[in-house]
Tab-separated table of C-alpha atoms in Angstrom:
chain	number	residue	atom	x	y	z
A	14	UNK	CA	6.809	-17.728	16.570
A	15	UNK	CA	6.139	-17.857	12.841
A	16	UNK	CA	8.266	-16.094	10.212
A	17	UNK	CA	6.668	-13.452	7.962
A	18	UNK	CA	7.555	-10.948	5.262
A	19	UNK	CA	5.500	-7.770	4.758
A	20	UNK	CA	5.675	-5.832	1.483
A	21	UNK	CA	5.081	-2.089	0.996
A	22	UNK	CA	5.716	0.719	-1.523
A	23	UNK	CA	9.449	1.304	-1.833
A	24	UNK	CA	10.578	4.218	0.318
A	25	UNK	CA	8.124	3.453	3.138
A	26	UNK	CA	9.950	0.482	4.712
A	27	UNK	CA	10.887	2.260	7.998
A	28	UNK	CA	7.225	3.256	8.500
A	29	UNK	CA	6.149	-0.338	7.826
A	30	UNK	CA	8.611	-1.514	10.493
A	31	UNK	CA	6.990	0.911	12.980
A	32	UNK	CA	3.545	-0.555	12.173
A	33	UNK	CA	4.784	-4.118	12.653
A	34	UNK	CA	6.465	-3.371	15.998
A	35	UNK	CA	3.220	-1.709	17.157
A	36	UNK	CA	1.333	-4.895	16.164
A	37	UNK	CA	3.662	-7.039	18.296
A	38	UNK	CA	6.296	-8.189	15.763
A	39	UNK	CA	9.813	-9.274	16.800
A	40	UNK	CA	13.186	-9.470	14.995
A	41	UNK	CA	12.081	-6.808	12.522
A	42	UNK	CA	14.545	-6.486	9.622
A	43	UNK	CA	14.041	-3.909	6.863
A	44	UNK	CA	15.048	-4.701	3.258
A	45	UNK	CA	14.194	-2.828	0.019
A	46	UNK	CA	10.474	-3.307	-0.645
A	47	UNK	CA	9.513	-4.765	2.701
A	48	UNK	CA	10.303	-6.116	6.148
A	49	UNK	CA	11.079	-9.562	7.585
A	50	UNK	CA	9.709	-10.263	11.047
A	51	UNK	CA	8.708	-12.949	13.529
A	52	UNK	CA	5.294	-12.973	15.191
A	53	UNK	CA	2.554	-15.102	16.684
A	54	UNK	CA	-0.808	-15.328	14.900
A	55	UNK	CA	-2.535	-12.568	16.920
A	56	UNK	CA	0.276	-10.159	15.885
A	57	UNK	CA	-0.161	-11.230	12.243
A	58	UNK	CA	-3.913	-10.514	12.453
A	59	UNK	CA	-3.193	-7.198	14.181
A	60	UNK	CA	-0.724	-6.155	11.481
A	61	UNK	CA	-3.246	-6.941	8.717
A	62	UNK	CA	-5.946	-5.025	10.569
A	63	UNK	CA	-3.960	-1.957	11.638
A	64	UNK	CA	-1.020	-1.362	9.266
A	65	UNK	CA	-1.709	1.570	6.950
A	66	UNK	CA	1.572	0.957	5.103
A	67	UNK	CA	1.709	-2.793	4.341
A	68	UNK	CA	0.658	-4.127	0.937
A	69	UNK	CA	0.722	-7.827	1.853
A	70	UNK	CA	1.783	-9.919	4.836
A	71	UNK	CA	3.242	-13.246	3.737
A	72	UNK	CA	3.751	-16.286	6.003
A	73	UNK	CA	6.972	-18.167	5.274
A	74	UNK	CA	6.247	-21.903	5.008
A	75	UNK	CA	9.348	-23.278	3.226
A	76	UNK	CA	12.845	-22.259	2.179
A	77	UNK	CA	15.700	-24.084	0.501
A	78	UNK	CA	18.546	-23.904	-2.012
A	79	UNK	CA	18.045	-24.704	-5.693
A	80	UNK	CA	20.099	-25.140	-8.844
A	81	UNK	CA	17.339	-25.965	-11.327
A	82	UNK	CA	13.533	-25.914	-11.693
A	83	UNK	CA	13.219	-29.502	-10.412
A	84	UNK	CA	14.699	-28.440	-7.062
A	85	UNK	CA	11.955	-25.826	-6.669
A	86	UNK	CA	9.320	-28.438	-7.567
A	87	UNK	CA	10.797	-30.788	-4.929
A	88	UNK	CA	10.766	-28.057	-2.251
A	89	UNK	CA	7.127	-27.180	-3.017
A	90	UNK	CA	6.096	-30.863	-3.142
A	91	UNK	CA	7.719	-31.523	0.265
A	92	UNK	CA	5.750	-28.646	1.835
A	93	UNK	CA	2.636	-29.871	3.736
A	94	UNK	CA	0.010	-27.677	2.035
A	95	UNK	CA	-2.952	-29.915	3.063
A	96	UNK	CA	-2.102	-29.058	6.703
A	97	UNK	CA	-3.010	-25.421	6.008
A	98	UNK	CA	-5.907	-25.466	3.526
A	99	UNK	CA	-8.419	-27.729	1.850
A	100	UNK	CA	-8.413	-29.340	-1.622
A	101	UNK	CA	-11.838	-27.785	-2.223
A	102	UNK	CA	-10.328	-24.291	-2.044
A	103	UNK	CA	-8.995	-22.432	-5.094
A	104	UNK	CA	-5.384	-21.320	-5.371
A	105	UNK	CA	-3.233	-18.830	-7.236
A	106	UNK	CA	0.569	-18.962	-7.460
A	107	UNK	CA	2.752	-15.881	-8.058
A	108	UNK	CA	6.528	-15.790	-8.299
A	109	UNK	CA	8.998	-12.905	-8.069
A	110	UNK	CA	12.753	-13.205	-8.563
A	111	UNK	CA	15.937	-11.223	-7.981
A	112	UNK	CA	19.138	-12.301	-9.800
A	113	UNK	CA	17.768	-15.771	-10.568
A	114	UNK	CA	19.647	-17.618	-13.349
A	115	UNK	CA	16.458	-19.478	-14.341
A	116	UNK	CA	15.000	-18.378	-17.659
A	117	UNK	CA	11.204	-18.379	-17.210
A	118	UNK	CA	9.211	-17.197	-14.188
A	119	UNK	CA	6.056	-18.511	-15.886
A	120	UNK	CA	7.536	-22.020	-15.989
A	121	UNK	CA	8.599	-21.831	-12.311
A	122	UNK	CA	5.088	-20.619	-11.389
A	123	UNK	CA	3.645	-23.629	-13.229
A	124	UNK	CA	6.054	-26.037	-11.482
A	125	UNK	CA	5.115	-24.702	-8.021
A	126	UNK	CA	1.402	-24.961	-8.882
A	127	UNK	CA	1.914	-28.565	-10.110
A	128	UNK	CA	3.833	-29.440	-6.934
A	129	UNK	CA	1.057	-28.065	-4.676
A	130	UNK	CA	-1.608	-29.998	-6.617
A	131	UNK	CA	0.502	-33.182	-6.735
A	132	UNK	CA	1.051	-33.009	-2.965
A	133	UNK	CA	-2.729	-32.754	-2.412
A	134	UNK	CA	-3.374	-35.646	-4.800
A	135	UNK	CA	-0.763	-37.796	-3.010
A	136	UNK	CA	-2.249	-36.978	0.426
A	137	UNK	CA	-5.983	-37.049	-0.310
A	138	UNK	CA	-6.627	-38.077	-3.915
A	139	UNK	CA	-8.057	-34.591	-4.586
A	140	UNK	CA	-6.440	-31.393	-5.839
A	141	UNK	CA	-7.328	-27.705	-5.582
A	142	UNK	CA	-8.300	-25.825	-8.730
A	143	UNK	CA	-6.764	-22.559	-9.910
A	144	UNK	CA	-8.569	-19.203	-9.759
A	145	UNK	CA	-6.343	-16.312	-10.829
A	146	UNK	CA	-8.978	-13.629	-10.124
A	147	UNK	CA	-10.320	-14.301	-6.623
A	148	UNK	CA	-8.519	-17.319	-5.166
A	149	UNK	CA	-9.193	-18.605	-1.669
A	150	UNK	CA	-5.462	-19.097	-1.076
A	151	UNK	CA	-2.454	-17.307	-2.607
A	152	UNK	CA	0.925	-19.021	-2.753
A	153	UNK	CA	3.917	-16.717	-3.294
A	154	UNK	CA	7.344	-17.862	-4.442
A	155	UNK	CA	10.428	-15.675	-4.058
A	156	UNK	CA	13.637	-16.693	-5.794
A	157	UNK	CA	17.123	-15.252	-5.386
A	158	UNK	CA	20.323	-16.405	-7.119
A	159	UNK	CA	20.331	-19.722	-5.229
A	160	UNK	CA	17.448	-19.769	-2.698
A	161	UNK	CA	13.700	-20.322	-3.062
A	162	UNK	CA	11.265	-19.206	-0.356
A	163	UNK	CA	7.585	-20.175	-0.353
A	164	UNK	CA	4.913	-18.146	1.396
A	165	UNK	CA	1.185	-18.268	2.054
A	166	UNK	CA	-0.439	-14.847	1.760
A	167	UNK	CA	-2.266	-13.895	4.975
A	168	UNK	CA	-3.759	-10.721	3.431
A	169	UNK	CA	-5.689	-11.910	0.366
A	170	UNK	CA	-6.512	-8.793	-1.648
A	171	UNK	CA	-3.756	-6.149	-1.205
A	172	UNK	CA	-4.114	-4.304	2.101
A	173	UNK	CA	-4.339	-0.911	0.381
A	174	UNK	CA	-7.755	-2.118	-0.804
A	175	UNK	CA	-9.552	-0.979	2.338
A	176	UNK	CA	-12.959	-1.983	0.975
A	177	UNK	CA	-14.004	1.693	0.877
A	178	UNK	CA	-13.174	3.155	-2.534
A	179	UNK	CA	-16.235	3.303	-4.752
A	180	UNK	CA	-15.319	5.859	-7.390
A	181	UNK	CA	-11.896	6.331	-8.937
A	182	UNK	CA	-10.391	8.896	-11.254
A	183	UNK	CA	-7.504	8.392	-13.633
A	184	UNK	CA	-4.316	7.134	-11.905
A	185	UNK	CA	-5.539	7.223	-8.278
A	186	UNK	CA	-2.913	7.066	-5.540
A	187	UNK	CA	-2.808	3.771	-3.635
A	188	UNK	CA	-4.055	4.156	-0.074
A	189	UNK	CA	-0.893	2.871	1.630
A	190	UNK	CA	1.291	5.297	-0.342
A	191	UNK	CA	-1.059	8.155	0.639
A	192	UNK	CA	-0.929	7.078	4.301
A	193	UNK	CA	2.865	6.937	4.128
A	194	UNK	CA	3.082	10.446	2.696
A	195	UNK	CA	0.817	11.732	5.487
A	196	UNK	CA	3.184	10.156	8.031
A	197	UNK	CA	6.312	11.487	6.275
A	198	UNK	CA	4.819	15.000	6.319
A	199	UNK	CA	4.576	14.846	10.116
A	200	UNK	CA	0.862	15.683	9.984
A	201	UNK	CA	-1.021	15.121	13.232
A	202	UNK	CA	-4.808	15.191	13.677
A	203	UNK	CA	-5.837	18.694	14.717
A	204	UNK	CA	-3.337	20.352	12.349
A	205	UNK	CA	-5.094	21.883	9.304
A	206	UNK	CA	-4.619	19.683	6.232
A	207	UNK	CA	-5.557	20.422	2.630
A	208	UNK	CA	-5.315	18.486	-0.621
A	209	UNK	CA	-6.140	21.069	-3.303
A	210	UNK	CA	-5.899	18.489	-6.141
A	211	UNK	CA	-7.791	15.787	-4.301
A	212	UNK	CA	-8.859	13.535	-7.179
A	213	UNK	CA	-11.001	10.752	-5.723
A	214	UNK	CA	-10.012	11.791	-2.179
A	215	UNK	CA	-7.405	9.208	-1.154
A	216	UNK	CA	-5.390	11.595	1.072
A	217	UNK	CA	-8.632	12.873	2.620
A	218	UNK	CA	-9.998	9.397	3.421
A	219	UNK	CA	-6.693	8.235	4.905
A	220	UNK	CA	-6.302	11.407	7.003
A	221	UNK	CA	-9.879	11.198	8.318
A	222	UNK	CA	-9.404	7.517	9.214
A	223	UNK	CA	-6.191	8.356	11.072
A	224	UNK	CA	-7.851	11.259	12.918
A	225	UNK	CA	-10.824	9.123	13.954
A	226	UNK	CA	-8.657	6.130	14.924
A	227	UNK	CA	-10.341	3.866	12.365
A	228	UNK	CA	-8.294	0.726	11.641
A	229	UNK	CA	-7.725	0.505	7.867
A	230	UNK	CA	-8.714	-3.175	7.796
A	231	UNK	CA	-11.983	-2.767	9.704
A	232	UNK	CA	-14.050	-1.669	6.688
A	233	UNK	CA	-15.674	-5.032	6.014
A	234	UNK	CA	-12.998	-6.581	3.779
A	235	UNK	CA	-11.851	-10.198	4.215
A	236	UNK	CA	-8.307	-11.512	4.720
A	237	UNK	CA	-6.357	-14.501	3.482
A	238	UNK	CA	-5.688	-15.798	7.016
A	239	UNK	CA	-9.443	-16.332	7.491
A	240	UNK	CA	-9.307	-19.105	4.871
A	241	UNK	CA	-6.437	-21.064	6.435
A	242	UNK	CA	-6.818	-23.971	8.862
A	243	UNK	CA	-4.723	-22.025	11.400
A	244	UNK	CA	-7.444	-19.343	11.653
A	245	UNK	CA	-8.673	-18.627	15.198
A	246	UNK	CA	-12.040	-16.899	14.941
A	247	UNK	CA	-12.217	-16.042	18.665
A	248	UNK	CA	-8.856	-14.195	18.549
A	249	UNK	CA	-9.815	-12.321	15.371
A	250	UNK	CA	-13.224	-11.343	16.720
A	251	UNK	CA	-11.642	-9.901	19.891
A	252	UNK	CA	-9.145	-7.846	17.844
A	253	UNK	CA	-11.851	-6.560	15.492
A	254	UNK	CA	-14.186	-5.667	18.388
A	255	UNK	CA	-11.382	-3.792	20.172
A	256	UNK	CA	-10.532	-1.853	16.986
A	257	UNK	CA	-14.158	-0.873	16.424
A	258	UNK	CA	-14.610	0.142	20.077
A	259	UNK	CA	-11.607	2.503	19.745
A	260	UNK	CA	-13.098	4.402	16.772
A	261	UNK	CA	-14.269	7.985	17.283
A	262	UNK	CA	-17.527	9.164	15.661
A	263	UNK	CA	-17.122	11.231	12.489
A	264	UNK	CA	-17.184	14.940	13.304
A	265	UNK	CA	-15.935	18.144	11.628
A	266	UNK	CA	-12.142	18.258	11.530
A	267	UNK	CA	-9.640	20.589	9.919
A	268	UNK	CA	-9.319	18.422	6.795
A	269	UNK	CA	-9.994	20.173	3.494
A	270	UNK	CA	-10.086	19.055	-0.114
A	271	UNK	CA	-10.831	20.592	-3.479
A	272	UNK	CA	-10.286	19.900	-7.155
A	273	UNK	CA	-10.723	21.739	-10.418
A	274	UNK	CA	-12.623	18.754	-11.893
A	275	UNK	CA	-16.306	18.389	-10.883
A	276	UNK	CA	-15.997	14.650	-11.698
A	277	UNK	CA	-13.177	14.317	-9.159
A	278	UNK	CA	-15.096	16.247	-6.479
A	279	UNK	CA	-18.114	13.966	-6.992
A	280	UNK	CA	-15.866	10.875	-6.749
A	281	UNK	CA	-14.286	12.174	-3.521
A	282	UNK	CA	-17.744	12.911	-2.081
A	283	UNK	CA	-18.947	9.389	-2.927
A	284	UNK	CA	-15.855	7.767	-1.382
A	285	UNK	CA	-16.032	9.840	1.815
A	286	UNK	CA	-19.753	9.120	2.090
A	287	UNK	CA	-19.292	5.384	1.615
A	288	UNK	CA	-16.581	5.380	4.307
A	289	UNK	CA	-18.862	7.300	6.700
A	290	UNK	CA	-16.339	10.152	6.783
A	291	UNK	CA	-18.281	12.938	5.103
A	292	UNK	CA	-18.780	14.986	8.320
A	293	UNK	CA	-14.985	15.019	8.940
A	294	UNK	CA	-13.933	16.646	5.649
A	295	UNK	CA	-14.756	20.014	4.063
A	296	UNK	CA	-14.860	19.535	0.300
A	297	UNK	CA	-15.070	22.235	-2.351
A	298	UNK	CA	-14.156	22.843	-5.960
A	299	UNK	CA	-11.594	25.249	-7.331
A	300	UNK	CA	-8.293	25.784	-9.080
A	301	UNK	CA	-5.184	25.386	-6.897
A	302	UNK	CA	-3.858	28.585	-8.508
A	303	UNK	CA	-6.835	30.581	-7.168
A	304	UNK	CA	-8.061	29.045	-3.897
A	305	UNK	CA	-7.305	30.610	-0.508
A	306	UNK	CA	-5.652	28.664	2.299
A	307	UNK	CA	-8.266	27.500	4.860
A	308	UNK	CA	-6.076	28.470	7.858
A	309	UNK	CA	-2.978	30.504	8.712
A	310	UNK	CA	-0.754	27.418	8.607
A	311	UNK	CA	-0.813	23.662	8.260
A	312	UNK	CA	0.106	20.854	5.883
A	313	UNK	CA	-0.709	20.902	2.176
A	314	UNK	CA	-0.402	17.616	0.235
A	315	UNK	CA	-0.887	17.192	-3.495
A	316	UNK	CA	-0.194	14.667	-6.208
A	317	UNK	CA	-0.111	16.941	-9.276
A	318	UNK	CA	-0.300	15.388	-12.758
A	319	UNK	CA	2.984	14.301	-14.305
A	320	UNK	CA	2.825	14.216	-18.084
A	321	UNK	CA	4.096	11.245	-20.060
A	322	UNK	CA	3.420	12.693	-23.513
A	323	UNK	CA	5.372	15.665	-24.870
A	324	UNK	CA	2.255	17.858	-25.170
A	325	UNK	CA	1.419	17.200	-21.487
A	326	UNK	CA	4.989	18.026	-20.454
A	327	UNK	CA	4.763	21.352	-22.277
A	328	UNK	CA	1.464	22.142	-20.525
A	329	UNK	CA	3.048	21.303	-17.151
A	330	UNK	CA	6.095	23.462	-17.898
A	331	UNK	CA	3.626	26.373	-18.164
A	332	UNK	CA	1.601	25.241	-15.113
A	333	UNK	CA	4.447	24.762	-12.593
A	334	UNK	CA	5.566	28.438	-12.389
A	335	UNK	CA	1.910	29.418	-11.783
A	336	UNK	CA	1.686	26.740	-9.084
A	337	UNK	CA	4.841	28.086	-7.398
A	338	UNK	CA	3.468	31.634	-7.493
A	339	UNK	CA	0.135	30.456	-5.991
A	340	UNK	CA	1.880	28.651	-3.119
A	341	UNK	CA	3.947	31.756	-2.296
A	342	UNK	CA	0.890	33.999	-2.508
A	343	UNK	CA	-1.728	31.876	-0.696
A	344	UNK	CA	0.133	29.311	1.417
A	345	UNK	CA	2.742	31.335	3.330
A	346	UNK	CA	3.124	29.662	6.721
A	347	UNK	CA	2.289	26.199	5.333
A	348	UNK	CA	4.465	23.145	4.751
A	349	UNK	CA	3.631	21.975	1.245
A	350	UNK	CA	4.344	18.444	-0.007
A	351	UNK	CA	4.143	17.528	-3.676
A	352	UNK	CA	4.538	13.971	-4.979
A	353	UNK	CA	5.711	13.834	-8.583
A	354	UNK	CA	7.636	11.754	-11.090
A	355	UNK	CA	8.550	14.976	-12.911
A	356	UNK	CA	11.948	15.978	-11.524
A	357	UNK	CA	11.725	19.371	-13.280
A	358	UNK	CA	9.026	20.467	-10.827
A	359	UNK	CA	11.072	22.463	-8.219
A	360	UNK	CA	13.140	24.270	-10.828
A	361	UNK	CA	10.093	25.178	-12.927
A	362	UNK	CA	8.181	26.255	-9.795
A	363	UNK	CA	11.188	28.452	-8.909
A	364	UNK	CA	11.188	27.029	-5.375
A	365	UNK	CA	13.926	25.227	-3.447
A	366	UNK	CA	12.704	22.089	-1.652
A	367	UNK	CA	13.749	21.687	1.997
A	368	UNK	CA	13.477	17.887	1.642
A	369	UNK	CA	13.236	15.452	-1.231
A	370	UNK	CA	12.269	11.876	-0.417
A	371	UNK	CA	12.521	9.113	-3.060
A	372	UNK	CA	9.281	7.088	-3.239
A	373	UNK	CA	7.786	4.668	-5.750
A	374	UNK	CA	4.219	4.946	-7.030
A	375	UNK	CA	3.970	1.369	-8.294
A	376	UNK	CA	6.998	0.948	-10.565
A	377	UNK	CA	7.265	4.705	-11.163
A	378	UNK	CA	10.129	6.432	-9.353
A	379	UNK	CA	8.891	9.662	-7.745
A	380	UNK	CA	10.016	12.348	-5.330
A	381	UNK	CA	8.112	13.777	-2.414
A	382	UNK	CA	9.224	17.420	-2.295
A	383	UNK	CA	8.767	19.478	0.869
A	384	UNK	CA	8.477	23.251	0.482
A	385	UNK	CA	8.351	25.298	3.697
A	386	UNK	CA	6.493	28.340	2.457
A	387	UNK	CA	7.420	31.808	3.664
A	388	UNK	CA	6.081	35.093	2.310
A	389	UNK	CA	7.964	36.231	-0.794
A	390	UNK	CA	10.578	34.159	-2.626
A	391	UNK	CA	11.606	30.818	-1.157
A	392	UNK	CA	14.991	30.819	-2.880
A	393	UNK	CA	18.018	31.339	-0.618
């Protein structure tokens, strides 16, 4: 068994743990921002292929105490990197820290990079070069107050990059956060689902993939583990074939999207088309304050704008009461979920949320508010 750490958007760690257990992980331990686990290589491949929640899956290759930068260099130099990849491959080193007394993360990053290269030079007379944009191999350092852990990234590009998104609009939602919100809402394929502020269609793509049993990693992207010496092509090919055999053909489903912006609707259309999901989703254009619900009940998800400038906040303060009125008028019988960083939203909508779940959209602290809509006022 190897040791791994999977990262995810904060607030989704229990869902990530479910994904990892389903992939075959053992000793799963949830911490803020991710999950430690043990697994064999097929389970690692499976987690990269199937987890809708993970951002990266990191393989732990070294761990030790430190007091100064030289100790971290020594730990990295003692780690047998040439066993796992080739000097002809490019590398990138990233470091994160919690409560570390050391002054400069940039300097520690440089020391780890030097140690990796020096180890290669000592073993083979050659050294890998650095590529910060599209490296073959990513080395990740994690430093606490007195411990340094070194990882090799088995994912490569972040796992929320499914290899599907073609068009984006301003501030698109990351795919793994969208998938997590779908899971938190309790939505199941067959239940009507609408995103009436769909932007480039992230909720719609994720929902259609879930409904059609399409593995999020099967869209033609590559993974970091494919560039390591430990890679077993036969095992990976079997897993990929099994995932593709389990997919259902795209067909009309009760998944609906609309947006006020024609640019957003075109972007959503392009993304659904590229993903081969266009038949599964009904897409239209319209204002959330005016559209009719597509069924008597279901799940509504939306990521409304949250203004950072004062003028935007004033506009939203006028918009939220209209949004609340529209939900009461048109979405009685629906469970409505709104993700926002604007904590004024429920009060200004004049609605009382039945749940509020803290989530992070990147570094931005948000709330996922659940409103169970009944006819008339929702206030107790």
